[in-house]
Amino acid sequence: MLNKFINAYKAKYFKIFSDDFYGRFKKFENELLEPSNKPSVELINSLKKLDLFICEPVQVAIIGQFSSGKSTFLNALLSRDILPTGVTPVTAKLTHIKYAPNYSLRVDYQNGRELSLDISEIGKFVDQRIFTDDIKEICIYAPLPILKRINFIDTPGLNSLSNADTQVTKGVIDDVCAVIWLSLIDNAARASELSDITEFLKDKQKSAICVLNQKDKLNEQELQNVLSHAKTTFGDQFLDIIAISAKQACKAMQDNDANLLQNSNFNAILECIEKFADEKIKENFVIQKCQKIKDELVLEYEYFFSIYEMANQIILNFQNKLDERVETFKANFNPKIELAFNQIKQTAKLIADEILLSFKPIKMSRYTHQKSLIKGENFKRTEYEMIGFDTDEIFSKLIYNDIKLAKIFRAYRLDLKNLEDELKAGLDEIYTTLESDFMIYKAQFEGVRKECEIHSDVEFAAIRTYAKEVYEMFLRDFENVKFSKIQKLSLFFEKLNLKVAANYENAIKIAVYFLKDKIDIARASYEKDPLGFSLFIPSQKEVFERVLTSLNLYEFENEMLSNTSFLNKISNELKNEFRQLATQKIEILSKLKQAQKEKSRALLDIKILGAK
């Protein structure tokens, strides 16, 4: 099954072509339509059109303004009065003039229907006063030898009743090798016509001749003046500028009048038109068309490359500014975290001061065992003074009946929550700069459509799909890193809240009981051995440090104030993981860009028809 497919593929795309012009064209066509290029229907049709163009006679367009005498000129060209003439604009539809053994007429309709008629019925289809919107184009067949080598296309007048006709005429220019520009001799080189000539022929690389009709209206001196003026004004657009009288030529042909025909100068036009029959003109036209097609396809891949490069630039910009944004984030929040630590430290100092204020001197007695010769054993009572306090009194002041301290810690918990939210927003903002750029990028390309019809529909559909998946391809991994750091942030604040802000009552009790136990243990030791032990009198520093320890502030001091603080750790982790992801995404884009470069390079390597 696989071999069968491979053989069929080779038979279609691996062909041997002749070395003549047509063979080189078919080779060019075959390379462009290779399946990996995902050719569009429009590209296929464009190449088919060129294939047909090569096999048919050279096509020459006849263009002119309304009342320039185009119909009379064509009648002279056809050696017969076929087209109606008059002041009403005629030739409302494209009219092809081709060779056939007999005069005949074919009418093609928009719905695909074709109608073959006698040439005498042409007047029904070329008069703009008659409704002909359902007609696509008309073809006149005539038994003239020149039509074996040249096909003519008569176009609607540039200033006809319909603007659409002018657009049709503009479209014809791209599909013909040469142009006959017909103008009334007394209108020659007027500004309006000069504008049309510039618009239609400038940079078109067309072989063109200018025909000035109705020369019979001027004397010889006037004629020479007009020709000189025309050549000076727009002569660079034409191979030649020739003055004729189409009316005299028609009459001369009817009357078989050689002198009148010579006066009409119509043979000069026929001689010039014969030059259009040169196959080189046709070949150059096809080469230009093929070059344009190739250039357009190269531009398509360059456009795709630019789309990927734009994403690459978004990531590079993000990466380049990442250090600065992270350092700014740390610089903004380190003072706030230090302030949060110092706030609780100040509150600890307040608690310690309240505990110290509760200390009171207490008179105590101790008894020592003594031996007496008279009384035997007896005990000696010795009074001493120690520091003591009432735990219930302290708890009442600091916990049970103290609204002030409860408010302080309630406000502190709120401050911590606000700080946590600000930190999360700060982390999110670092990511959001990337997200915002990519969302704009996504909106720009998820609905992109080809502007050149021969571009690949499949490739553009792939680009739209790619743009729609920007989040999955680029943003989601960055967002996941951001969320993991926000989660770490939340865990830290949860721990800070549980161990400090929400635990202050237990911390006070632990500190008080610790001091009480230490006082009691010291007293008991002192009473047993006053020389070996001393009473414990808590200092302000010792009480403060005990409160700090009970509030777990020494544990959090390193995490909040040092170089290895939770903020620095989370920020540096975010930065490093973002950098790793940016490198990975740039590698992905590099492969996508490389694929476009290779496709573009492959197209550039395809030889245009003139090369062997």
XYZ file of C-alpha atoms in Angstrom:
612
model
C 0.000 0.000 0.000
C 2.838 2.369 0.961
C 4.830 1.506 -2.169
C 1.779 2.166 -4.293
C 1.399 5.604 -2.725
C 5.117 6.383 -3.188
C 5.020 5.337 -6.832
C 1.930 7.449 -7.466
C 3.579 10.423 -5.757
C 6.740 10.025 -7.845
C 4.706 9.706 -11.027
C 2.968 12.996 -10.282
C 5.785 15.116 -8.850
C 9.073 13.552 -10.004
C 8.845 14.152 -13.718
C 11.291 14.757 -16.551
C 10.649 17.938 -18.489
C 11.777 19.080 -21.923
C 14.340 21.866 -22.121
C 12.192 24.192 -24.237
C 10.318 27.138 -22.748
C 7.124 25.198 -22.102
C 9.062 22.360 -20.465
C 10.827 24.777 -18.152
C 7.474 26.315 -17.257
C 5.998 22.900 -16.434
C 9.016 22.148 -14.255
C 8.535 25.457 -12.458
C 4.825 24.705 -12.029
C 5.564 21.210 -10.713
C 7.986 22.520 -8.103
C 5.563 25.173 -6.860
C 2.710 22.692 -6.600
C 4.723 20.167 -4.604
C 2.346 19.055 -1.778
C 4.630 20.218 1.038
C 4.073 23.784 -0.229
C 0.348 23.391 0.474
C -0.625 25.285 -2.698
C -3.883 27.207 -2.799
C -6.585 26.689 -5.407
C -5.852 30.221 -6.619
C -2.174 29.368 -7.176
C -3.122 26.235 -9.078
C -5.534 28.219 -11.235
C -2.971 30.988 -11.835
C -0.457 28.457 -13.116
C -3.118 26.765 -15.257
C -3.934 30.171 -16.700
C -0.269 30.727 -17.585
C -0.101 27.236 -19.087
C -3.011 28.132 -21.357
C -1.484 31.534 -22.077
C 1.728 29.906 -23.372
C -0.215 27.637 -25.694
C -2.399 30.406 -27.133
C -1.527 33.401 -29.321
C -0.143 36.567 -27.719
C -2.855 38.599 -26.006
C -3.057 42.333 -26.643
C -5.479 44.664 -24.827
C -7.110 47.608 -26.567
C -7.731 50.428 -24.100
C -9.193 53.859 -24.599
C -11.580 56.435 -23.257
C -15.190 56.731 -24.285
C -15.612 58.086 -27.872
C -11.960 57.445 -28.712
C -13.134 55.496 -31.774
C -12.358 52.025 -30.428
C -15.263 50.379 -32.247
C -14.275 51.962 -35.568
C -10.646 50.946 -34.947
C -11.708 47.332 -34.292
C -13.880 47.297 -37.410
C -10.829 48.358 -39.406
C -8.783 45.689 -37.653
C -11.437 43.068 -38.497
C -11.744 44.363 -42.084
C -15.516 44.490 -41.627
C -18.151 46.697 -39.938
C -18.958 44.382 -37.058
C -19.185 46.622 -34.006
C -21.768 49.392 -33.855
C -20.401 52.925 -33.616
C -21.865 56.133 -32.211
C -21.850 58.494 -29.252
C -23.227 55.956 -26.788
C -20.469 54.001 -24.996
C -20.300 50.529 -26.440
C -18.267 47.411 -25.724
C -19.814 47.236 -22.261
C -18.246 43.810 -21.653
C -14.804 42.386 -22.257
C -14.698 41.373 -25.897
C -12.127 38.815 -27.030
C -11.199 38.698 -30.717
C -9.829 35.322 -31.829
C -9.210 33.335 -34.972
C -11.770 31.008 -36.563
C -12.407 29.957 -40.188
C -15.645 32.004 -40.229
C -17.031 35.100 -38.543
C -19.073 34.127 -35.493
C -20.007 35.247 -31.977
C -19.940 33.505 -28.585
C -21.546 34.979 -25.476
C -20.496 33.649 -22.037
C -22.932 34.197 -19.167
C -22.176 34.548 -15.463
C -23.980 31.280 -14.719
C -21.712 29.350 -17.105
C -24.081 29.194 -20.049
C -22.587 29.746 -23.519
C -24.441 31.030 -26.533
C -23.150 30.762 -30.138
C -24.661 33.311 -32.542
C -24.200 34.904 -35.913
C -21.827 37.853 -35.851
C -24.641 40.154 -36.960
C -26.274 39.912 -33.525
C -23.348 41.473 -31.651
C -25.136 44.823 -31.295
C -27.443 43.287 -28.672
C -24.524 42.663 -26.337
C -22.116 45.577 -26.638
C -24.429 48.549 -26.171
C -24.403 49.860 -22.599
C -28.006 51.032 -22.986
C -29.053 47.386 -22.977
C -29.067 45.427 -19.685
C -26.184 42.954 -19.844
C -25.248 42.318 -16.204
C -25.768 38.574 -16.603
C -23.150 38.451 -19.380
C -19.580 37.638 -18.397
C -17.732 38.267 -21.671
C -18.048 38.134 -25.453
C -15.826 36.477 -28.044
C -15.709 37.511 -31.710
C -14.219 34.992 -34.124
C -12.812 36.149 -37.451
C -10.836 34.466 -40.271
C -7.912 36.915 -40.160
C -4.326 35.559 -40.391
C -3.073 37.972 -37.711
C -5.449 36.358 -35.183
C -3.504 33.103 -35.489
C -0.624 34.900 -33.801
C -2.365 37.592 -31.735
C -5.617 37.654 -29.753
C -7.117 41.043 -28.959
C -9.145 41.994 -25.890
C -11.382 45.013 -26.307
C -12.067 46.652 -22.918
C -14.868 48.935 -21.682
C -14.107 52.634 -22.016
C -12.289 54.173 -19.065
C -14.904 56.899 -18.653
C -17.916 54.735 -19.484
C -21.203 54.867 -17.600
C -20.022 52.303 -15.044
C -17.064 52.614 -12.661
C -17.030 48.819 -12.534
C -16.082 48.788 -16.230
C -12.977 50.805 -15.440
C -12.031 48.277 -12.766
C -12.490 45.444 -15.276
C -10.140 47.231 -17.669
C -7.549 47.631 -14.925
C -7.751 43.904 -14.244
C -7.101 43.056 -17.881
C -3.750 44.869 -17.891
C -2.169 42.207 -15.675
C -3.136 39.391 -18.050
C -1.882 40.694 -21.393
C 1.558 40.965 -22.981
C 0.943 44.203 -24.801
C -1.382 47.189 -24.946
C -2.778 49.339 -27.723
C -3.707 52.687 -26.162
C -6.300 54.429 -28.316
C -6.903 58.160 -28.002
C -8.578 60.891 -30.023
C -5.905 63.019 -31.601
C -7.379 66.283 -30.345
C -7.357 64.899 -26.758
C -3.767 63.710 -26.909
C -1.645 64.469 -23.851
C -4.457 66.098 -21.899
C -4.041 65.931 -18.123
C -6.895 63.417 -17.609
C -5.497 61.008 -20.173
C -1.948 61.445 -18.947
C -3.183 60.484 -15.479
C -4.836 57.330 -16.869
C -1.737 56.369 -18.843
C 0.437 56.791 -15.764
C -1.957 54.730 -13.635
C -2.406 51.913 -16.145
C 1.035 51.573 -17.673
C 3.636 52.947 -15.268
C 5.887 50.169 -13.914
C 3.750 47.539 -15.684
C 6.603 46.528 -18.011
C 4.171 46.182 -20.919
C 4.932 46.506 -24.607
C 2.591 49.323 -25.575
C 1.851 51.530 -28.575
C -0.240 54.671 -28.579
C -2.726 55.158 -31.423
C -3.998 58.703 -32.020
C -7.255 58.375 -33.939
C -8.970 60.822 -36.323
C -5.823 62.232 -37.867
C -8.005 63.255 -40.811
C -9.238 66.200 -38.703
C -5.794 67.854 -38.716
C -3.565 69.289 -41.420
C 0.019 68.097 -41.719
C 1.504 70.845 -39.545
C -1.092 70.367 -36.803
C -0.486 66.624 -36.970
C 3.253 67.006 -36.506
C 2.723 69.394 -33.599
C 0.407 66.922 -31.828
C 2.770 63.992 -32.398
C 5.726 65.990 -31.111
C 3.779 67.089 -28.041
C 2.547 63.523 -27.340
C 6.039 62.033 -27.647
C 7.428 64.658 -25.303
C 4.638 64.217 -22.756
C 4.237 60.438 -22.502
C 6.467 58.952 -25.155
C 8.522 57.061 -22.554
C 5.472 54.851 -21.859
C 5.173 53.590 -25.468
C 7.234 51.799 -28.069
C 5.731 54.129 -30.670
C 3.043 56.783 -31.073
C 1.151 56.515 -34.385
C -1.551 58.752 -35.797
C -4.305 57.088 -37.890
C -7.784 57.553 -39.180
C -9.792 54.442 -38.386
C -12.774 55.910 -40.264
C -10.689 56.329 -43.452
C -9.278 52.813 -43.021
C -12.762 51.278 -42.820
C -13.951 53.188 -45.861
C -10.785 52.317 -47.767
C -11.312 48.618 -47.064
C -14.962 48.830 -48.142
C -14.105 50.704 -51.374
C -10.813 48.896 -51.918
C -9.177 52.350 -52.084
C -5.374 51.929 -51.709
C -4.700 55.699 -51.602
C -7.234 56.290 -48.832
C -5.819 53.340 -46.918
C -2.366 54.856 -47.205
C -3.678 58.230 -46.013
C -5.298 56.509 -43.014
C -1.833 55.238 -41.981
C -3.548 52.092 -40.723
C -0.874 49.806 -42.191
C 1.668 51.423 -39.836
C -0.411 50.130 -36.940
C -0.638 46.649 -38.440
C 3.136 46.562 -38.899
C 3.651 47.628 -35.284
C 1.115 45.092 -34.029
C 2.955 42.350 -35.938
C 5.921 42.959 -33.634
C 3.738 41.845 -30.716
C 3.573 38.387 -32.292
C 7.178 37.772 -31.248
C 7.246 34.744 -28.931
C 9.894 36.498 -26.839
C 7.297 39.063 -25.764
C 5.042 36.260 -24.587
C 7.914 34.450 -22.883
C 9.055 37.598 -21.097
C 5.502 38.173 -19.923
C 5.264 34.611 -18.551
C 8.679 34.964 -16.906
C 7.546 38.182 -15.219
C 4.357 36.473 -14.047
C 6.297 33.501 -12.690
C 8.751 35.797 -10.955
C 5.862 37.697 -9.380
C 4.245 34.444 -8.219
C 7.540 33.256 -6.770
C 8.153 36.605 -5.059
C 4.654 36.566 -3.556
C 5.167 33.062 -2.184
C 8.539 34.039 -0.728
C 6.834 37.057 0.890
C 4.277 34.680 2.400
C 6.975 32.707 4.211
C 8.776 35.894 5.175
C 5.490 37.104 6.650
C 5.125 33.904 8.676
C 8.746 34.278 9.776
C 7.985 37.825 10.945
C 5.012 36.561 12.968
C 7.216 34.090 14.829
C 9.951 36.707 15.146
C 7.434 39.061 16.748
C 6.682 36.451 19.420
C 10.418 35.899 19.822
C 10.888 39.639 20.360
C 8.127 39.724 22.978
C 9.952 37.055 24.971
C 13.360 38.692 24.489
C 12.006 42.054 25.671
C 10.457 40.338 28.673
C 13.697 38.541 29.386
C 15.813 41.685 29.026
C 13.665 43.622 31.486
C 13.147 40.743 33.910
C 16.102 41.536 36.211
C 15.086 45.164 36.449
C 11.458 44.310 37.218
C 12.374 41.748 39.875
C 14.848 44.125 41.538
C 12.244 46.887 41.476
C 9.754 44.492 43.027
C 12.186 43.616 45.834
C 13.166 47.234 46.366
C 9.505 48.214 46.701
C 8.570 45.502 49.176
C 11.660 44.868 51.314
C 11.046 48.082 53.317
C 7.400 47.115 53.784
C 8.366 43.681 55.059
C 10.944 45.221 57.379
C 8.250 47.578 58.646
C 5.903 44.623 59.243
C 8.610 42.901 61.275
C 9.373 46.036 63.282
C 5.675 46.568 63.953
C 5.386 43.239 65.730
C 8.712 43.871 67.430
C 7.378 47.135 68.805
C 4.275 45.339 69.990
C 6.521 42.762 71.688
C 8.281 45.658 73.429
C 4.909 46.944 74.607
C 4.044 43.496 76.010
C 7.460 43.206 77.677
C 7.057 46.622 79.292
C 3.648 45.646 80.646
C 5.117 42.456 82.112
C 7.969 44.428 83.711
C 5.456 46.853 85.249
C 3.776 43.874 86.889
C 6.937 42.823 88.738
C 6.787 43.595 92.488
C 9.202 43.002 95.344
C 7.994 40.267 97.727
C 9.320 39.573 101.195
C 10.076 35.929 101.694
C 11.501 33.814 104.519
C 13.816 30.886 104.419
C 14.703 28.488 107.215
C 18.066 26.961 107.892
C 18.596 23.896 110.034
C 20.861 24.449 113.056
C 22.123 22.210 115.868
C 22.085 23.430 119.487
C 23.703 21.808 122.564
C 20.869 22.955 124.782
C 17.796 22.504 122.692
C 19.054 20.035 120.157
C 17.899 20.745 116.617
C 16.216 24.025 115.646
C 15.557 26.214 112.538
C 16.712 29.720 111.907
C 14.363 32.028 110.040
C 15.934 34.493 107.574
C 13.996 37.046 105.607
C 14.889 38.039 102.024
C 13.325 39.970 99.206
C 12.632 38.669 95.723
C 10.820 39.801 92.540
C 7.442 38.259 91.912
C 4.257 38.885 90.010
C 0.678 37.762 89.798
C 0.066 35.846 86.548
C -3.679 36.415 86.728
C -3.089 40.128 87.005
C -0.784 40.116 83.948
C -3.182 38.011 81.885
C -6.034 40.272 82.869
C -4.079 43.334 81.761
C -2.719 41.899 78.501
C -5.335 39.399 77.431
C -8.685 39.325 79.136
C -9.390 42.961 79.755
C -7.036 44.657 77.295
C -8.898 45.925 74.242
C -5.881 47.936 73.090
C -3.630 44.930 72.469
C -6.423 43.012 70.746
C -6.937 45.977 68.421
C -3.227 46.157 67.731
C -3.058 42.515 66.640
C -6.327 42.719 64.741
C -4.964 45.692 62.802
C -1.678 43.852 62.352
C -3.426 40.829 60.835
C -5.214 43.171 58.441
C -1.894 44.834 57.572
C -0.376 41.431 56.886
C -3.291 40.517 54.616
C -2.918 43.787 52.706
C 0.824 43.283 52.385
C 0.279 39.727 51.148
C -2.204 40.981 48.536
C 0.202 43.706 47.416
C 3.029 41.182 47.089
C 0.822 38.858 45.037
C -0.195 41.759 42.807
C 3.482 42.674 42.405
C 4.395 39.138 41.353
C 1.414 39.050 39.030
C 2.451 42.345 37.460
C 5.828 40.906 36.453
C 3.992 38.145 34.580
C 1.201 40.393 33.311
C 3.595 42.424 31.150
C 4.279 39.238 29.175
C 0.625 38.203 29.169
C -0.551 41.597 27.900
C 1.922 41.590 24.994
C 0.944 38.066 23.984
C -2.786 38.770 24.212
C -2.355 41.707 21.830
C -0.248 39.437 19.618
C -2.938 36.731 19.744
C -5.690 39.195 18.793
C -3.572 40.448 15.910
C -3.105 37.066 14.253
C -5.881 34.686 15.316
C -8.135 36.145 12.616
C -5.467 36.849 10.000
C -6.447 36.232 6.387
C -4.331 36.118 3.276
C -4.241 39.334 1.274
C -2.655 37.771 -1.790
C -4.985 35.230 -3.387
C -2.250 32.754 -4.372
C -1.033 32.379 -0.790
C -1.715 29.073 0.933
C -5.059 28.754 2.726
C -3.668 25.815 4.693
C -0.639 27.784 5.905
C -2.764 30.749 6.962
C -5.166 28.412 8.761
C -2.139 26.987 10.600
C -1.060 30.490 11.609
C -4.547 31.256 12.948
C -4.496 28.022 14.947
C -1.027 28.859 16.259
C -2.204 32.334 17.335
C -5.237 30.885 19.110
C -2.939 28.552 21.064
C -0.573 31.290 22.240
C -1.658 30.788 25.864
C -1.047 27.043 25.807
C 2.203 27.395 23.878
C 3.781 30.309 25.729
C 1.858 31.759 28.653
C 0.603 28.781 30.619
C 4.053 27.662 31.803
C 4.932 31.188 32.910
C 1.585 31.488 34.665
C 2.132 28.188 36.467
C 5.478 29.443 37.777
C 3.803 32.645 38.940
C 1.074 30.698 40.739
C 3.638 28.447 42.451
C 5.440 31.522 43.835
C 2.185 33.117 44.929
C 1.358 29.872 46.711
C 4.720 29.998 48.503
C 3.958 33.576 49.464
C 0.580 32.548 50.865
C 2.144 29.724 52.876
C 4.646 32.118 54.435
C 1.976 34.618 55.460
C -0.209 31.821 56.753
C 2.663 30.652 58.930
C 3.399 34.242 60.049
C -0.233 34.755 60.942
C -0.567 31.463 62.823
C 2.680 31.749 64.752
C 2.642 35.467 65.475
C -0.486 37.477 64.775
C -3.106 34.916 65.786
C -1.000 33.350 68.558
C -0.140 36.389 70.635
C -2.251 35.302 73.646
C -0.502 31.939 73.892
C 2.818 33.684 73.303
C 2.162 36.022 76.247
C 1.217 33.073 78.479
C 4.286 31.121 77.433
C 6.557 34.103 78.129
C 4.941 34.810 81.521
C 5.007 31.180 82.642
C 8.588 30.853 81.494
C 9.627 33.860 83.581
C 7.576 32.682 86.532
C 9.112 29.226 86.370
C 12.575 30.678 86.115
C 11.924 32.929 89.158
C 10.456 30.019 91.126
C 13.293 27.658 90.228
C 15.873 30.269 91.143
C 14.058 30.926 94.463
C 13.978 27.222 95.323
C 17.669 26.850 94.522
C 18.513 29.960 96.484
C 16.648 28.799 99.552
C 18.554 25.533 99.496
C 21.934 27.092 98.880
C 22.011 30.876 99.134
C 25.743 30.892 98.684
C 25.665 28.755 95.565
C 22.614 30.249 93.867
C 21.162 33.681 93.455
C 17.648 34.912 92.955
C 16.534 35.620 89.409
C 15.583 39.207 88.759
C 14.474 39.550 85.133
C 15.984 42.504 83.295
C 14.180 44.534 80.681
C 16.292 42.912 77.960
C 15.599 39.382 79.246
C 11.852 39.962 79.350
C 11.871 41.528 75.877
C 13.883 38.660 74.420
C 11.576 36.129 76.058
C 8.520 37.813 74.495
C 10.284 37.893 71.117
C 11.068 34.197 71.456
C 7.513 33.331 72.456
C 6.176 35.284 69.468
C 8.605 33.340 67.225
C 10.114 36.590 65.965
C 13.657 35.219 66.010
C 12.451 32.498 63.641
C 10.945 35.075 61.285
C 13.745 37.632 61.561
C 15.930 35.704 59.125
C 13.014 35.051 56.776
C 11.948 38.689 56.702
C 15.128 40.751 56.992
C 18.154 38.822 55.726
C 19.573 38.401 52.223
C 17.966 34.958 52.218
C 14.547 36.332 53.143
C 11.409 34.693 51.810
C 10.929 37.638 49.428
C 14.415 37.332 47.947
C 14.099 33.562 47.640
C 10.714 33.713 45.911
C 11.793 36.592 43.649
C 15.011 34.877 42.594
C 13.225 31.574 42.003
C 10.649 33.371 39.854
C 13.367 35.128 37.869
C 15.414 31.964 37.295
C 12.438 29.828 36.311
C 11.120 32.564 34.008
C 14.546 32.746 32.355
C 14.621 28.984 31.816
C 11.138 29.091 30.291
C 12.064 32.032 28.069
C 15.037 30.057 26.735
C 12.791 27.063 26.026
C 10.180 29.186 24.229
C 12.841 30.936 22.142
C 14.113 27.511 21.070
C 10.596 26.541 19.980
C 10.249 29.764 17.992
C 13.692 29.279 16.506
C 12.548 25.961 15.029
C 9.365 27.555 13.670
C 11.361 30.393 12.116
C 13.890 27.968 10.681
C 11.098 26.037 8.988
C 9.931 29.239 7.272
C 13.489 30.082 6.255
C 13.921 26.658 4.696
C 10.655 26.984 2.768
C 11.647 30.438 1.581
C 15.124 29.209 0.610
C 13.614 26.291 -1.301
C 11.424 28.712 -3.257
C 14.357 30.998 -3.976
C 16.275 27.997 -5.342
C 13.544 27.311 -7.902
C 14.770 28.606 -11.233
C 12.692 31.018 -13.243
C 11.924 29.914 -16.777
C 14.690 31.892 -18.461
C 17.409 30.029 -16.531
C 18.778 26.717 -17.770
